[in-house]
Coordinates of C-alpha atoms in Angstrom, one line a residue:
X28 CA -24.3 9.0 1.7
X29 CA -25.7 8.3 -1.4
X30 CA -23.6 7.9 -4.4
X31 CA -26.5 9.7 -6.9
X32 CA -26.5 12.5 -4.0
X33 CA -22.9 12.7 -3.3
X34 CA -22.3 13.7 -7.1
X35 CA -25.3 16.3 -7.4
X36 CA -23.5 17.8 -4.4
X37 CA -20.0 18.1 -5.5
X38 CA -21.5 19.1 -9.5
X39 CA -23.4 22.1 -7.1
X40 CA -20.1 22.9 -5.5
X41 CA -18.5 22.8 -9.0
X42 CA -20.4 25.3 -10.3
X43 CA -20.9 27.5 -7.1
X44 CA -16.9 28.1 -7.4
X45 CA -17.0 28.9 -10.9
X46 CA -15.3 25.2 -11.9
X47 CA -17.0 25.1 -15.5
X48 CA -16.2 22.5 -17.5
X49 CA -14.9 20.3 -14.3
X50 CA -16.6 17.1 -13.8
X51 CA -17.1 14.7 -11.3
X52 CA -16.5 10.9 -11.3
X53 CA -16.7 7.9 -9.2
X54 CA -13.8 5.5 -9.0
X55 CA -13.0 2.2 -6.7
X56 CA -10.8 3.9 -4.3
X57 CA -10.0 2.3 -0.7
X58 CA -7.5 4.5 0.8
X59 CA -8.4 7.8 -0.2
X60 CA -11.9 9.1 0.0
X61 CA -10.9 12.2 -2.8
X62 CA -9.0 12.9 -5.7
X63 CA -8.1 16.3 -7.7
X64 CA -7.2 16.0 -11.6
X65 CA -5.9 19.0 -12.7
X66 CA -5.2 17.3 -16.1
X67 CA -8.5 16.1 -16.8
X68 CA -10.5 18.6 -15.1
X69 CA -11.9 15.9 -12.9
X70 CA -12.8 15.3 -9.2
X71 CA -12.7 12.0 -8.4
X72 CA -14.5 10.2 -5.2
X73 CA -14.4 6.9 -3.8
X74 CA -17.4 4.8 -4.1
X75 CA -16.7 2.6 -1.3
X76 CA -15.6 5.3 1.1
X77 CA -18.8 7.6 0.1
X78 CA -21.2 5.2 0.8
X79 CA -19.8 5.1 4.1
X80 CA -19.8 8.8 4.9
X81 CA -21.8 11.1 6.3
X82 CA -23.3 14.4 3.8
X83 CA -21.0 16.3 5.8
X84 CA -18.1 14.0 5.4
X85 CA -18.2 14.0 1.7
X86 CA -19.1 18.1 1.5
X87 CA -15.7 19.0 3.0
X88 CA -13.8 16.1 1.0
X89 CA -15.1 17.9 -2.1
X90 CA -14.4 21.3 -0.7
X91 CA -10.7 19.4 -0.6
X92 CA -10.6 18.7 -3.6
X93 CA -12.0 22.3 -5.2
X94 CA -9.2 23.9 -3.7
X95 CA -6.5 21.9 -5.1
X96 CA -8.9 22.6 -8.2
X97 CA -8.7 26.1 -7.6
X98 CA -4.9 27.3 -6.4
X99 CA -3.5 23.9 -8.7
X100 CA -2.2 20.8 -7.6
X101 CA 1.5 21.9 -7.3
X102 CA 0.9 23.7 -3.9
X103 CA -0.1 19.9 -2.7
X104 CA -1.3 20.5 1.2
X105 CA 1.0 23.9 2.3
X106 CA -0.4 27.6 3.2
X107 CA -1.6 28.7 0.5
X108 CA -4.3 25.2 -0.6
X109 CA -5.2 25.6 3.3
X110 CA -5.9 29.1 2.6
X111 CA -8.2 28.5 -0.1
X112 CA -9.7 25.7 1.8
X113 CA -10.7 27.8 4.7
X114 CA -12.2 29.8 2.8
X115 CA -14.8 28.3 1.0
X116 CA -15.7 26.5 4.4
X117 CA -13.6 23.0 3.8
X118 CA -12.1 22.3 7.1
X119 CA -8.4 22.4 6.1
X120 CA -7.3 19.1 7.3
X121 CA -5.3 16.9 4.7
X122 CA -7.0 13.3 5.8
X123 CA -10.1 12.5 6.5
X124 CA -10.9 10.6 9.8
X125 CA -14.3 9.2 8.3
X126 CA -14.7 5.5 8.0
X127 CA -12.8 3.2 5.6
X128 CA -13.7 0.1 4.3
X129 CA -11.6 -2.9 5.7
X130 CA -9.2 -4.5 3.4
X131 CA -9.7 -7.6 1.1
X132 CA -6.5 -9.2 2.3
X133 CA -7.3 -10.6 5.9
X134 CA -4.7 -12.0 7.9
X135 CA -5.3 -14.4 10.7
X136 CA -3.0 -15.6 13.6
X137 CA -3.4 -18.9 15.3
X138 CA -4.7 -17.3 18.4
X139 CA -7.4 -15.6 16.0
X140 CA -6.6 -12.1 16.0
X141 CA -6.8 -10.6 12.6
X142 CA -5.5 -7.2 10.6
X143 CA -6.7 -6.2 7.2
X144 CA -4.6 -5.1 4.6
X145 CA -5.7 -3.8 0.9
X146 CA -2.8 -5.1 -0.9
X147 CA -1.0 -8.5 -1.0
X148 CA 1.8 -9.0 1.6
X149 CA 5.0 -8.9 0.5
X150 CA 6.6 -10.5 3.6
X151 CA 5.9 -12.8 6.1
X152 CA 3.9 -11.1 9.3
X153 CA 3.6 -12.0 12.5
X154 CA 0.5 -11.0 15.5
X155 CA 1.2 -8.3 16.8
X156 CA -1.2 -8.8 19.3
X157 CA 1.0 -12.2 20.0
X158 CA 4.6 -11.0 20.3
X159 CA 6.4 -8.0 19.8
X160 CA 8.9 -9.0 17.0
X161 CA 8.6 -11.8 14.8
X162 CA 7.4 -15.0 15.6
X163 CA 7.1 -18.3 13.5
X164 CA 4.7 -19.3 16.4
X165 CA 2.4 -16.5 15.4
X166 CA 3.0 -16.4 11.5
X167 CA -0.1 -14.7 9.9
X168 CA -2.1 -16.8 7.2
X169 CA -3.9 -14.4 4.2
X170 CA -7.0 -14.9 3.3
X171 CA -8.7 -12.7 -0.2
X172 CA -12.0 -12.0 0.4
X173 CA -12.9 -15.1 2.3
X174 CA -10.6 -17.6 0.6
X175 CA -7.2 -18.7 2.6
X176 CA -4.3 -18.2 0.0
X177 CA -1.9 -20.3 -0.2
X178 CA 1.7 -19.7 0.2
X179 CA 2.4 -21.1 -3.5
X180 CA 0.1 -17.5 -5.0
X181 CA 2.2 -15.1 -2.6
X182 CA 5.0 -12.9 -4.1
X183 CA 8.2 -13.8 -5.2
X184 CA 9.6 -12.3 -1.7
X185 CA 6.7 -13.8 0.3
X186 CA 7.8 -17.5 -1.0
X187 CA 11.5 -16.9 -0.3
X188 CA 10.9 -15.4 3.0
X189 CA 9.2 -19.0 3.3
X190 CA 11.6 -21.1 2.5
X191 CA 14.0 -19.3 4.5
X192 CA 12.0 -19.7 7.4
X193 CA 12.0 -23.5 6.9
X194 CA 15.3 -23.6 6.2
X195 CA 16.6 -21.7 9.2
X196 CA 18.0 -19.1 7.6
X197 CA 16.5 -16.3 9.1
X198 CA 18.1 -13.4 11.8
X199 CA 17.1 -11.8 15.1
X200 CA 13.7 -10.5 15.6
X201 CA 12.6 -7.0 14.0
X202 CA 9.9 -4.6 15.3
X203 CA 6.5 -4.8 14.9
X204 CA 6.2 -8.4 13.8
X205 CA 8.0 -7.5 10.3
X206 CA 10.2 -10.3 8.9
X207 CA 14.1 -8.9 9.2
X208 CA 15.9 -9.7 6.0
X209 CA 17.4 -13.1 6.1
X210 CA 21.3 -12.8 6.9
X211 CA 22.2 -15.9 4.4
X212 CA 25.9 -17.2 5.2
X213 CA 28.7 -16.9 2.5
X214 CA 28.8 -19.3 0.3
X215 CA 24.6 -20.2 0.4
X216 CA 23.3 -21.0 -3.5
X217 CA 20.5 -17.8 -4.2
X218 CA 19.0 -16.8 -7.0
X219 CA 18.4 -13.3 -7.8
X220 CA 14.6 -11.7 -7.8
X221 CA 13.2 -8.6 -9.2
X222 CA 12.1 -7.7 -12.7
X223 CA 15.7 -6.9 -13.8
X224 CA 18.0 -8.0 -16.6
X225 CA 19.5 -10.3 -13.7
X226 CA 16.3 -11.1 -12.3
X227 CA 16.3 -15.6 -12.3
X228 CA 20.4 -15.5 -12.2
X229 CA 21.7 -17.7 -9.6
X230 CA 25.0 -18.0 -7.9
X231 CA 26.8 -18.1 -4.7
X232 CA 26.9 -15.1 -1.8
X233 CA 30.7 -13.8 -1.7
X234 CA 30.3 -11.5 1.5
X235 CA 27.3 -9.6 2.6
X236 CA 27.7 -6.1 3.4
X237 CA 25.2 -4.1 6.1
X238 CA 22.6 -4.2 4.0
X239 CA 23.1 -6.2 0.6
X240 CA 24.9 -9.4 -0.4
X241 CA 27.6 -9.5 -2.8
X242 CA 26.8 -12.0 -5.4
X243 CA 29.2 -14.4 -7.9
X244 CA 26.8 -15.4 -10.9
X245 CA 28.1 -16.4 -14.5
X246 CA 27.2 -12.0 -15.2
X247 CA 30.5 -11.5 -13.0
X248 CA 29.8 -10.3 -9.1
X249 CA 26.5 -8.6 -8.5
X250 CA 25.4 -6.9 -5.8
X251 CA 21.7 -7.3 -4.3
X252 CA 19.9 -6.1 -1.3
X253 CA 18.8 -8.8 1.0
X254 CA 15.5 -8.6 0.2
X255 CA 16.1 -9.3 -3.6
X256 CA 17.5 -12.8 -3.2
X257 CA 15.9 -15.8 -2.6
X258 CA 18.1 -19.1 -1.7
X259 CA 18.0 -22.0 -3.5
X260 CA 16.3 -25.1 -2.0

């Protein structure tokens, strides 16, 4: 639909349920074709996702949104939004199963299958269409909009999951071609990840529990999950 039309509808719908002063805006959303802000008074649609809907697509996404508008945002998706819903003719379901836009993030397997994904990987990925765990012989490479990325501009985690994977490090298979965390013996030199006050400290793994490593850095013995370490080259 178009985007000029799709706002003259949802302004009419605005004002045929008594909404004054609400107003509608366009935003860049991918992953959700609606949004209601009580706040601001505000109904916000998806450009990309409205241009691929159909009139009657976007009509009951903004009938969604009025009755969130109308009953408040508090009461989320339960009996009483439905209720309201229903009753001004939305359809009452909580997602829409109109068309989305692919991600920007592609991801490619040696074999040439390919996923989309609209944010960055944090982890290493493997084809699912190759094996059914993870695979190093079926390692997905990224691509953003067009251009391969290398590993050197991937995450923090993406990098270490990396290096461990060169370096042998990593454990048994997990499901669905996700990376498991890498079970690093005692003793292996990591550094610390994150954001935290730790975050860069290195040191050396004391034990590791079920499902984070106990850590001796010059801070005294830190705990970490496996995912927040890295280990050193």
């Amino acid at each position: 639909m178009e985007l000029r039309d799709a706002v003259a509808v949802a302004e009419e719908l605005l004002a045929e349920h008594g909404l004054d002063g609400w107003t509608v805006v366009l935003d860049r959303a991918r992953t959700r074709a609606g949004v209601c802000r009580e706040d601001r008074r505000q109904i916000g649609l998806s450009a990309p996702l409205t241009l691929l809907h159909s009139p009657a697509e976007v009509r009951d996404t903004v009938l969604h949104e009025i009755a969130h508008a109308l009953v408040g945002t508090r009461h989320g998706h339960d009996a009483v939004w439905r209720a309201a819903a229903r009753r001004i003719g939305c359809s009452g379901a909580r997602t829409t199963s109109a068309p989305r836009p692919p991600g920007r993030w592609r991801g490619v397997c040696p074999a040439g299958h390919a996923v989309t994904r609209h944010r960055r990987p944090a982890r290493l990925v493997a084809c699912g269409a190759c094996a059914r765990g993870f695979s190093p012989e079926h390692l997905l490479t990224w691509h953003l909009d067009g251009r391969e990325v290398p590993v050197t501009e991937m995450g923090d985690r993406y990098r270490a999951d990396h290096r461990a994977l060169r370096a042998g490090l990593l454990g048994a298979p997990g499901p669905a071609g996700a990376l498991p965390a890498p079970p690093l013996p005692v003793g292996t030199a990591v550094r610390l990840l994150g954001t935290g006050r730790y975050a860069g400290l290195s040191g050396r793994v004391l034990r590791r529990a079920r499902t984070r490593y106990h850590v001796q850095t010059a801070a005294g013995v830190l705990t970490a999950a496996f995912t927040a370490v890295e280990p050193l080259a």
